CSV table of C-alpha atoms in Angstrom, one decimal:
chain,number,residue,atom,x,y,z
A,283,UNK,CA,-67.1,38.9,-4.4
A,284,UNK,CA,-70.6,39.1,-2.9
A,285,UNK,CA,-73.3,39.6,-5.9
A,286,UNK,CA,-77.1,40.0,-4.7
A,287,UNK,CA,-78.8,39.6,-8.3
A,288,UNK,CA,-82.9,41.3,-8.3
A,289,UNK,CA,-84.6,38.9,-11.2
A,290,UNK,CA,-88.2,40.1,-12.2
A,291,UNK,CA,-89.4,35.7,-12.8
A,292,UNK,CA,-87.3,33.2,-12.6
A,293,UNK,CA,-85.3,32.3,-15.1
A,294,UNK,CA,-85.6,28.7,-15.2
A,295,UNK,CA,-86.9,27.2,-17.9
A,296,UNK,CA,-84.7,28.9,-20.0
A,297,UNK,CA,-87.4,28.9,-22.9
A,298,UNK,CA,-87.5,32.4,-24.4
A,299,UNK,CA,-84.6,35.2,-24.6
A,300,UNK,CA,-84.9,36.6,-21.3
A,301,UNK,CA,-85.0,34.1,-19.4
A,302,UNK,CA,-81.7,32.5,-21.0
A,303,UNK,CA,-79.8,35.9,-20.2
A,304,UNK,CA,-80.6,35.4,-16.9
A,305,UNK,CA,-80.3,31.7,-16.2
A,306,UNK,CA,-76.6,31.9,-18.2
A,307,UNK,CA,-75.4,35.5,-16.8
A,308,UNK,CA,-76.2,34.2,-13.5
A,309,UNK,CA,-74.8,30.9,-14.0
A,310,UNK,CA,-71.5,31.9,-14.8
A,311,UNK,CA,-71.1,34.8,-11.7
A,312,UNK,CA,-72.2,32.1,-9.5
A,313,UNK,CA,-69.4,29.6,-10.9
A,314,UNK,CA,-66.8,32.4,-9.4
A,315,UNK,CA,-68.5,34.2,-6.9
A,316,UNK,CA,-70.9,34.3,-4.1
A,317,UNK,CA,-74.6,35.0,-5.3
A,318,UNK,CA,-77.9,35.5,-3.6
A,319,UNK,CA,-81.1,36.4,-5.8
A,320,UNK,CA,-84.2,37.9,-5.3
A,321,UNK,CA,-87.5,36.9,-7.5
A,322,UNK,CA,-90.6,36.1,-8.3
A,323,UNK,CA,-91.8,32.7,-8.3
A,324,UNK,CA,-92.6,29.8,-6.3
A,325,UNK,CA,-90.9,26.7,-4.5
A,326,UNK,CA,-90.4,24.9,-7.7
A,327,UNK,CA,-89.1,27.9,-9.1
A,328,UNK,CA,-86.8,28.0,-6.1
A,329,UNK,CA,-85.4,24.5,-6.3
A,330,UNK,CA,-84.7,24.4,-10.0
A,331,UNK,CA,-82.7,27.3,-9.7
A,332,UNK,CA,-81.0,25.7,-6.9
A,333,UNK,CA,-80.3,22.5,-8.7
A,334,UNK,CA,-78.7,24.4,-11.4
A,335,UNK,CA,-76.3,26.4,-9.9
A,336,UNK,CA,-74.3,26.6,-6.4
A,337,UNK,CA,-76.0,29.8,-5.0
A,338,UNK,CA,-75.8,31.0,-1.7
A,339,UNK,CA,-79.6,31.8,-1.0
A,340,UNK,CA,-82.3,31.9,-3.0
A,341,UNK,CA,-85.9,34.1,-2.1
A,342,UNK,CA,-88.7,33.8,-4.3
A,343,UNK,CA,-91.8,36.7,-4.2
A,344,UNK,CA,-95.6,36.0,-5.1
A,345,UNK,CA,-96.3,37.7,-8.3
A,346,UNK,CA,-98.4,40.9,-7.9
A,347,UNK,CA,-102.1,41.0,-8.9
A,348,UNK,CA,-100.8,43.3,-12.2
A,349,UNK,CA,-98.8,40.9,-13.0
A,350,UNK,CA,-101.3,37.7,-12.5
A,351,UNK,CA,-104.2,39.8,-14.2
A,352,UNK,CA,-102.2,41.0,-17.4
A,353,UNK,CA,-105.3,42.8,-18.7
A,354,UNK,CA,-106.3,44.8,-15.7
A,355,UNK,CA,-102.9,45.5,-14.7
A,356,UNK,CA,-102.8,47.4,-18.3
A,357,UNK,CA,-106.0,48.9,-17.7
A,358,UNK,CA,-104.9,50.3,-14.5
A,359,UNK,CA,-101.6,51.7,-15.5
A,360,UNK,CA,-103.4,53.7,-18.3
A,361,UNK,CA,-104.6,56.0,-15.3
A,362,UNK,CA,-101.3,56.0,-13.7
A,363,UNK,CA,-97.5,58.0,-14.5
A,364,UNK,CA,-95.8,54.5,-15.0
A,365,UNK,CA,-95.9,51.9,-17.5
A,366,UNK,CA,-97.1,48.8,-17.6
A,367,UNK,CA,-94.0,46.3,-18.0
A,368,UNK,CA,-92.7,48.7,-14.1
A,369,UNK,CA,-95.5,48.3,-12.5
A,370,UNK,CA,-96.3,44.5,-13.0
A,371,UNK,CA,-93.1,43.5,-11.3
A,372,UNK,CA,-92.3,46.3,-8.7
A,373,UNK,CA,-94.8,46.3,-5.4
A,374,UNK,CA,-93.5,47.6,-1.6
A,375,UNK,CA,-93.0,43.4,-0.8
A,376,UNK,CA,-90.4,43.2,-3.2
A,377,UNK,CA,-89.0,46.8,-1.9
A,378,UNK,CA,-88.9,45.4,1.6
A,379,UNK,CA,-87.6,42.0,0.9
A,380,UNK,CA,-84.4,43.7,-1.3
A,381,UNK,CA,-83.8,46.5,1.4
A,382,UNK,CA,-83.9,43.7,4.7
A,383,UNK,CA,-81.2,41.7,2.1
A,384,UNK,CA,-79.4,45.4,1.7
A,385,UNK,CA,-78.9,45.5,5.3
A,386,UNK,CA,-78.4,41.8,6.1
A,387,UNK,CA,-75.4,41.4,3.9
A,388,UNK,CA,-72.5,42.9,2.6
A,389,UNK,CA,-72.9,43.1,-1.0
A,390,UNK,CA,-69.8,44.4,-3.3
A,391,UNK,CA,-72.7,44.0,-6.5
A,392,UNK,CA,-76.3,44.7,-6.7
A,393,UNK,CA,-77.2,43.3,-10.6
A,394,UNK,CA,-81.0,44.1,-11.4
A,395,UNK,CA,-82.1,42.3,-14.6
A,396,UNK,CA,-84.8,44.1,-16.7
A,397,UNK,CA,-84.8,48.0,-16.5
A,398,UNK,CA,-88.8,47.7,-15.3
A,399,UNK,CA,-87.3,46.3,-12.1
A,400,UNK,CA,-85.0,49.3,-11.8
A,401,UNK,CA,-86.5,52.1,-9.9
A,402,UNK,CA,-86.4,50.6,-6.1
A,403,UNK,CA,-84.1,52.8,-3.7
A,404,UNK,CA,-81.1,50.7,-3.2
A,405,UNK,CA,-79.8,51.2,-0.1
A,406,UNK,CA,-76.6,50.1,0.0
A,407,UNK,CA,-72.7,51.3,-1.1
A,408,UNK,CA,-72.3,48.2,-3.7
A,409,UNK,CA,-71.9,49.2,-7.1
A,410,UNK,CA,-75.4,48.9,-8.8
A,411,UNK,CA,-75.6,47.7,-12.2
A,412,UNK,CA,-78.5,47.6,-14.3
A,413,UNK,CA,-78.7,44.7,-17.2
A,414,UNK,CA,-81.1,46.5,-19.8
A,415,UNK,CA,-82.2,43.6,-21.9
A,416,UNK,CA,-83.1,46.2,-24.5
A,417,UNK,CA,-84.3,49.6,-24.5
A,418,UNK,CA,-87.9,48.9,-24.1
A,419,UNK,CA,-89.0,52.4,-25.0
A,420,UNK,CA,-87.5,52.3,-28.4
A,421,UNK,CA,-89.3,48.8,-28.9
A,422,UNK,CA,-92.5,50.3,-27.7
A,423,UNK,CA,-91.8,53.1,-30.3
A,424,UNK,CA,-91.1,50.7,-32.9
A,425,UNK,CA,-94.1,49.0,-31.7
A,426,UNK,CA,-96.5,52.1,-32.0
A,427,UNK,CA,-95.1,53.0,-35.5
A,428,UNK,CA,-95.8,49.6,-37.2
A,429,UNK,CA,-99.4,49.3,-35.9
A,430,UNK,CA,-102.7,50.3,-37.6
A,431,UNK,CA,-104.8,52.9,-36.3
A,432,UNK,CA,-106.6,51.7,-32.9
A,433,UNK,CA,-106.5,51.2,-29.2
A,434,UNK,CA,-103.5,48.6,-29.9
A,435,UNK,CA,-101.6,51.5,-31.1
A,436,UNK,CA,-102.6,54.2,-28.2
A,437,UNK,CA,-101.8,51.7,-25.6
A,438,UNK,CA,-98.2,51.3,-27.5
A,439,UNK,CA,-98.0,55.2,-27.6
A,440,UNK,CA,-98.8,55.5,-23.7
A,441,UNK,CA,-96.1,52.8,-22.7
A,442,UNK,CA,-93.2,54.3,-25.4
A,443,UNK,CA,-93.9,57.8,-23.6
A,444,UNK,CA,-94.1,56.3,-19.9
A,445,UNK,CA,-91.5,54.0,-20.7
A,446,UNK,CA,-88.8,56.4,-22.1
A,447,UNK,CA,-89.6,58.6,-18.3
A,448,UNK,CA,-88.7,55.3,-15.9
A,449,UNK,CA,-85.8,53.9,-18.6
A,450,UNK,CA,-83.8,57.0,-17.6
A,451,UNK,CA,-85.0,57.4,-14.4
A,452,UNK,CA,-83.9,54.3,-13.6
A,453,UNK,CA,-80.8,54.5,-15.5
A,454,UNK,CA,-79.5,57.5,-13.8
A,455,UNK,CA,-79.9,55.5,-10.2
A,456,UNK,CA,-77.7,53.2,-11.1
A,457,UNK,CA,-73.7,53.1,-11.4
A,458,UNK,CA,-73.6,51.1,-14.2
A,459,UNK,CA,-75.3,50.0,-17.1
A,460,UNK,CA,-74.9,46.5,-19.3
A,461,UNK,CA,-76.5,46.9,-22.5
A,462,UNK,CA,-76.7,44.0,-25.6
A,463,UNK,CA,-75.4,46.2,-28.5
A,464,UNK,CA,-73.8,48.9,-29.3
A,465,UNK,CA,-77.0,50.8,-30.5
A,466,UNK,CA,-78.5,50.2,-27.5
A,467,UNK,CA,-75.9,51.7,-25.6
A,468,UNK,CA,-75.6,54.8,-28.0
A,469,UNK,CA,-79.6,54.9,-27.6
A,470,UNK,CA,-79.2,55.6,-23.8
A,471,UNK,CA,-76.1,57.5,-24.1
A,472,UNK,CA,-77.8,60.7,-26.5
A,473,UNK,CA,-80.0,61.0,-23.0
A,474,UNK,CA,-77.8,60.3,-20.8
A,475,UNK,CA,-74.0,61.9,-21.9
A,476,UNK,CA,-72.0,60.2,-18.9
A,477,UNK,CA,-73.6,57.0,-18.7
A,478,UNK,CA,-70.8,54.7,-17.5
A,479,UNK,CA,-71.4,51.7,-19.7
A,480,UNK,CA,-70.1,48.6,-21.4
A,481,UNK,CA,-72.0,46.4,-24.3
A,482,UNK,CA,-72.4,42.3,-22.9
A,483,UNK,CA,-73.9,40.6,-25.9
A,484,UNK,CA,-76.1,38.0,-25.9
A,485,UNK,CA,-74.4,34.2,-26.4
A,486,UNK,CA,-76.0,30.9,-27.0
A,487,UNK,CA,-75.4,27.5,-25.1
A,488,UNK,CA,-72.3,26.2,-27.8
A,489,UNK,CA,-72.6,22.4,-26.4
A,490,UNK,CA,-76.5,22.5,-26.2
A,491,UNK,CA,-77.0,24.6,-29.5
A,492,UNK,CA,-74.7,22.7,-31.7
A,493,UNK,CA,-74.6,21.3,-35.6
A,494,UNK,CA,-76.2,17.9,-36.0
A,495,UNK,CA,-73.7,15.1,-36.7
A,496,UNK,CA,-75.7,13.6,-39.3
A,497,UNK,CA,-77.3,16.7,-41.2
A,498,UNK,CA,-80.2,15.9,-43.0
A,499,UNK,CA,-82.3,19.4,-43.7
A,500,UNK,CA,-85.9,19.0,-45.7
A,501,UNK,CA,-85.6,21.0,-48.9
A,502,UNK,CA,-87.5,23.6,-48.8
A,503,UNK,CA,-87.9,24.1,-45.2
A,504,UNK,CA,-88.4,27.2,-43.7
A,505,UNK,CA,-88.4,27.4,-39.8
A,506,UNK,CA,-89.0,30.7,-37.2
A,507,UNK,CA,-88.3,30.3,-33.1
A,508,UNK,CA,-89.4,32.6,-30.8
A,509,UNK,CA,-92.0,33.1,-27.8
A,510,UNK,CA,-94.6,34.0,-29.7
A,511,UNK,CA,-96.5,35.8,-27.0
A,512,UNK,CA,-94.0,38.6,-27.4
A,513,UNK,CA,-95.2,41.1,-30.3
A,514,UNK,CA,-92.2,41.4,-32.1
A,515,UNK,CA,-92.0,37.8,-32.8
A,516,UNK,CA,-95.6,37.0,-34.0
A,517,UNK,CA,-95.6,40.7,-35.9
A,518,UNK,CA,-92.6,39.8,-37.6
A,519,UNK,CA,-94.4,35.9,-38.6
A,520,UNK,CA,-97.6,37.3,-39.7
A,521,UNK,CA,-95.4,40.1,-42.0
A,522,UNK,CA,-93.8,36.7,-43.3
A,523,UNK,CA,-97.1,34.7,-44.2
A,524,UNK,CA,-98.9,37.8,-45.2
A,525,UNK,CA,-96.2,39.1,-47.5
A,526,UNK,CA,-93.3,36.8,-48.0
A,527,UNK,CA,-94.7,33.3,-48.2
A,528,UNK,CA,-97.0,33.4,-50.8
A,529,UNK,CA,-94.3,34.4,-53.3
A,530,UNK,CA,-92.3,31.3,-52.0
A,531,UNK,CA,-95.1,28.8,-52.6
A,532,UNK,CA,-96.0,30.3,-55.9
A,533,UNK,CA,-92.3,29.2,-57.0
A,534,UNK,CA,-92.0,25.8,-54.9
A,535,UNK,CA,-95.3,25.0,-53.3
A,536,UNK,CA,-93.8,22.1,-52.2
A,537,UNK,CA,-92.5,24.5,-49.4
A,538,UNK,CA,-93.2,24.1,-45.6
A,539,UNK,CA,-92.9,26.5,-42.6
A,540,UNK,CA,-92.8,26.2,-39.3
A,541,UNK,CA,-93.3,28.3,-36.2
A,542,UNK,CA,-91.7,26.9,-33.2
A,543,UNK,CA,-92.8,28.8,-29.9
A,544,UNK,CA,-94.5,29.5,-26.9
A,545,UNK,CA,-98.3,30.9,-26.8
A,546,UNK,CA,-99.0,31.6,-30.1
A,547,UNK,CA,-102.0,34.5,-30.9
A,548,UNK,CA,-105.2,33.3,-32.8
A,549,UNK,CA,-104.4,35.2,-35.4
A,550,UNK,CA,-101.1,32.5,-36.2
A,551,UNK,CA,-102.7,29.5,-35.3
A,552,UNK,CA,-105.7,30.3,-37.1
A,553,UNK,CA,-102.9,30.3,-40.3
A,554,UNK,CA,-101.9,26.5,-39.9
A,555,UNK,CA,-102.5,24.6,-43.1
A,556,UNK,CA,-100.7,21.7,-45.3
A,557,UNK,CA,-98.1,24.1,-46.0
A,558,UNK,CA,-97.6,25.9,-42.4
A,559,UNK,CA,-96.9,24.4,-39.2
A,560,UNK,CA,-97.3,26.1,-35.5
A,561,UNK,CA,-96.0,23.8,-33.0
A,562,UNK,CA,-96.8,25.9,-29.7
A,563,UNK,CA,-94.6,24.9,-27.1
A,564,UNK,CA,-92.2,22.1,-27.3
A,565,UNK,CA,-89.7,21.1,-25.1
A,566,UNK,CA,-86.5,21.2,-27.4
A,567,UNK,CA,-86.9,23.4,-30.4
A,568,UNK,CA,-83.5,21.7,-31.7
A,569,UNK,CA,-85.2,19.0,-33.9
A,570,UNK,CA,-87.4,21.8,-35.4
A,571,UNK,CA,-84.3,24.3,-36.7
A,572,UNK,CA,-82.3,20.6,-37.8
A,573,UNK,CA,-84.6,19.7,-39.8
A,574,UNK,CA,-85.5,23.2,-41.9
A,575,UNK,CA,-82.6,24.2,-45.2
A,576,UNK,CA,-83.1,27.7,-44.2
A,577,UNK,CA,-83.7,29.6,-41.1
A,578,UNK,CA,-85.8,33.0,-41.2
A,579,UNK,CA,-85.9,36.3,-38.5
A,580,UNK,CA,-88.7,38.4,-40.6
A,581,UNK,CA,-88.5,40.8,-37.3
A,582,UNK,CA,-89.8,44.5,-38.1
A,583,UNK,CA,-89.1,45.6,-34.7
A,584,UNK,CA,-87.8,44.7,-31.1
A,585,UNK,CA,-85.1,46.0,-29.5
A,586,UNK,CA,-81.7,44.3,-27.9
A,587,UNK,CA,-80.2,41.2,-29.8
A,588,UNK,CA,-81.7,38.1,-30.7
A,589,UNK,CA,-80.7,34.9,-29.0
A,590,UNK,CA,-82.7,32.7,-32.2
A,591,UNK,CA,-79.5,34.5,-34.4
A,592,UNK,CA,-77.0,32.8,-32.4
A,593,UNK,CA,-78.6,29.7,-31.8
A,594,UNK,CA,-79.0,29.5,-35.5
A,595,UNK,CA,-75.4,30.3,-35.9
A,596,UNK,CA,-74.2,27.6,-33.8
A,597,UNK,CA,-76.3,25.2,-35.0
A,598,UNK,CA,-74.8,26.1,-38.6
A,599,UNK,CA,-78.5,26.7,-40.0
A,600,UNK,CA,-78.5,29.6,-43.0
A,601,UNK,CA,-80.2,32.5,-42.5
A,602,UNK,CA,-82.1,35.3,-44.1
A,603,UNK,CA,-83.2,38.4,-41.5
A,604,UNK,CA,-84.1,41.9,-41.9
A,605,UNK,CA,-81.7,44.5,-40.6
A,606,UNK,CA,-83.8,45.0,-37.7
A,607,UNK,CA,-83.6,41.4,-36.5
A,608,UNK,CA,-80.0,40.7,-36.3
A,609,UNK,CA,-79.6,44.2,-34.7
A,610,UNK,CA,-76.5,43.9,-31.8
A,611,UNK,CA,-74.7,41.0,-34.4
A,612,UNK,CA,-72.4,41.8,-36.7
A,613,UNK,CA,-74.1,39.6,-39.7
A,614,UNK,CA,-72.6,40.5,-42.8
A,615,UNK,CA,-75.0,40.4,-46.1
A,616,UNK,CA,-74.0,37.6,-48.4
A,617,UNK,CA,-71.1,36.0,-46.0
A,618,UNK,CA,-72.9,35.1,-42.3
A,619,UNK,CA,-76.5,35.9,-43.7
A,620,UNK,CA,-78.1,37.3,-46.4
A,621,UNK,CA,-79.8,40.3,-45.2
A,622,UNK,CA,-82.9,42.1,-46.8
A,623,UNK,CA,-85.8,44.3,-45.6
A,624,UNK,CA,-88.6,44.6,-48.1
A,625,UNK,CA,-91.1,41.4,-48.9
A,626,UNK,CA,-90.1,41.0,-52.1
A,627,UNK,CA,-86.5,41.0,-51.5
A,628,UNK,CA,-86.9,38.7,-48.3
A,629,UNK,CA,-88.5,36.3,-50.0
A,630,UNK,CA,-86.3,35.9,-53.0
A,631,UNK,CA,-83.2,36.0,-50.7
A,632,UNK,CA,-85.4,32.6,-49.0
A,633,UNK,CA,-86.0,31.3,-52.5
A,634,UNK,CA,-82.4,31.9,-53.9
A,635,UNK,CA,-80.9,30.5,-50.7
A,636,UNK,CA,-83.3,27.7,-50.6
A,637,UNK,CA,-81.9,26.6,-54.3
A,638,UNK,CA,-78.4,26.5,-53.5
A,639,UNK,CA,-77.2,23.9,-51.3
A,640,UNK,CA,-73.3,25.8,-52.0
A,641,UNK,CA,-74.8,28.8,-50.4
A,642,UNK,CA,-76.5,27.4,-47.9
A,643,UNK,CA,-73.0,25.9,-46.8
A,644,UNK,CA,-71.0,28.8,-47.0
A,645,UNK,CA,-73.3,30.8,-44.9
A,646,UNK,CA,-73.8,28.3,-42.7
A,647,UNK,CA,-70.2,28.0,-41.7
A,648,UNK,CA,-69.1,31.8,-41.7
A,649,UNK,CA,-71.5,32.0,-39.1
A,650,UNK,CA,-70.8,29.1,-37.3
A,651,UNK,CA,-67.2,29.9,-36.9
A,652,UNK,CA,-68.6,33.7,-35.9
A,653,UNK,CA,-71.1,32.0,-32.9
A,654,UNK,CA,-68.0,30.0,-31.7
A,655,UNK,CA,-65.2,32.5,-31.1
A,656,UNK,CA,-67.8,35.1,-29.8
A,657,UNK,CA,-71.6,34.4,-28.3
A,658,UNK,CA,-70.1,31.5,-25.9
A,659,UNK,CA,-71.5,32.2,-22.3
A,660,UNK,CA,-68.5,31.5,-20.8
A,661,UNK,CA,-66.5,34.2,-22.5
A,662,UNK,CA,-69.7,36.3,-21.9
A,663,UNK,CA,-69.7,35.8,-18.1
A,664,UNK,CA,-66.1,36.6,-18.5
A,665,UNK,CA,-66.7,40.3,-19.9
A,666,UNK,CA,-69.2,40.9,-17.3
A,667,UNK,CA,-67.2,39.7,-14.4
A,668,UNK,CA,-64.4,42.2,-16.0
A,669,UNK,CA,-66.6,45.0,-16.2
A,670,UNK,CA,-67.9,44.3,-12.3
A,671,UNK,CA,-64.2,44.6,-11.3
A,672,UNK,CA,-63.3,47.6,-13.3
A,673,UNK,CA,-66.4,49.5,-12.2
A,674,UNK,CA,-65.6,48.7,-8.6
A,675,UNK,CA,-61.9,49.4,-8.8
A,676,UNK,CA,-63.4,53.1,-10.1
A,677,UNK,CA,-66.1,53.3,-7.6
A,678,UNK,CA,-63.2,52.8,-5.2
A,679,UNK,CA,-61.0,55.5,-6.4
């Protein structure tokens, strides 16, 4: 099978959600099958990727100047029908350089990563499938709803509206859609009644992301991972220290936190103190999650599924989320997790499961033995390998 996959950055390093999806769904094609890609990105980019993976060919794109200049690429697409995310990572070089690919090769696959990336005119007979990461408008939505009065909050408005338009549009020019949960996939589905569509969950790295052999955990330990340039992530952290952690250290102020991650705001590092740790970025966020008794997702929005929930899982690290942040996994409250949504119940659930080593265990376990029979990549790349066939075996007639 010939598989051209359209990628809108490279996916190497693998540091933050996206960019795992990528680097392991295109990993394990390219085990089985013949793959070219199409990015963004430089030489480096280009030989990493290389390095990684046997690939036929690889061609990387400048970024565009929306892209490059974040703040007046936003500034521009307020005057414009499209949002933001489409705009920053779609320009007529990109266009050109997938359509001479189109008509150089025979492609039986044309996999575009990221819906924003979505509405180019593919002009080709392979079956085109569209990985939506999540459904960004219902995260801009989500977005817009938990913000305060303000320009943050019209901007997140705009890009829900102008979102939910290209989402579909792009949706419907494909033959196929890949979604991360079942929500998701019902999300799309009320629009779009005969969407032809399977649910490819998010996995985790089970040799990388593994349980120490000599587990040591700090009592009292409380660790987040995330890029916390993404809103959902440093939303759901100040929620946390606003509202949750004060409770804890009023109990145990012997208590530590740390957040592990990637371009953190002001706003977060301007929190760091004897009792809370921001680590920016680190090269392996492993040592960090070892060394914390409980792991906490305090996510109020976001859409997709969380790749920090099964890292945590295979790592066998407890947990305590809201509802919202283990969306996609099948966590069940008081066996894999213990699940709450309000401050004061999220932060006795870290409290109670910070007291009980027994718990802690338990948890731990259930959702270790969860991670391994279901969020390998390998079985992952399976079911989307099955799906390619199946949707080309209809597509055939």
């Amino acid at each position: 099978m010939k598989v051209l996959f359209a990628l809108p950055f490279p996916p190497l390093p693998a540091n933050f959600g996206g960019a795992m999806r990528m680097f392991h769904l295109l990993k394990q094609v390219a085990l089985h099958h013949e793959v070219t890609v199409l990015g963004y990105g430089n030489v480096e980019d280009k030989q990493n990727l290389q390095k990684a993976m046997p690939l036929k060919e690889v061609h990387m794109l400048p970024y565009s100047w929306k892209h490059k200049h974040r703040r007046l690429g936003q500034l521009y697409s307020c005057f414009t029908r499209h949002s933001f995310f489409q705009q920053s990572v779609t320009n007529a070089t990109y266009g050109r350089a997938l359509n001479a690919l189109l008509s150089q090769n025979n492609f039986d696959v044309v996999h575009t990563e990221f819906s924003h990336l979505g509405p180019f005119k593919l002009q080709t007979k392979a079956l085109k499938v569209l990985d939506a990461h999540n459904v960004e408008w219902d995260n801009f939505r989500r977005m817009y709803e938990a913000s305060g009065f303000g320009l943050k909050k019209l901007h997140y408005w705009a890009e829900y509206k102008k979102q939910h338009a290209d989402e579909l549009k792009t949706c419907r020019a494909h033959d196929a859609i890949v979604t991360t949960s079942e929500r998701d996939l019902a999300l799309l589905a009320q629009w779009l009644p005969h969407i032809r569509g399977a649910v490819v969950p998010n996995g985790v790295d089970l040799e990388y992301f593994c349980p120490s052999r000599d587990p040591s955990p700090k009592p009292f330990h409380f660790v987040f991972t995330g890029m916390m340039a993404y809103v959902p992530n440093h939303d759901g952290v100040g929620w946390f220290l606003d509202c949750i952690w004060p409770h804890i250290l009023q109990k145990h102020p012997q208590a530590r936190f740390t957040i592990v991650g990637k371009n953190p705001p002001p706003f977060v590092l301007a929190r760091q103190s004897e009792s809370v740790r921001v680590t920016g970025t680190v090269e392996d966020v492993r040592p960090y999650v070892e060394e914390a008794s409980v792991y906490v997702v305090p996510l109020r929005m976001g859409g997709g599924t969380r790749l920090k929930i099964a890292e945590a899982m295979a790592m066998k690290k407890p947990m305590v989320t809201t509802r919202i942040g283990c969306e996609g996994i099948a966590l069940a409250h008081e066996k894999t997790a213990l699940l709450e949504d309000s401050p004061e119940g999220f932060a006795n659930a870290c409290i109670r499961l910070a007291e009980d080593n027994t718990l802690q265990k338990r948890l731990a376990e259930e959702a270790f033995q969860m991670a391994s029979a279901h969020f390998g990549w390998q079985a992952i790349g399976k079911a989307l390998l099955e799906n390619y066939e199946r949707w080309l075996a209809e597509q055939r007639g």
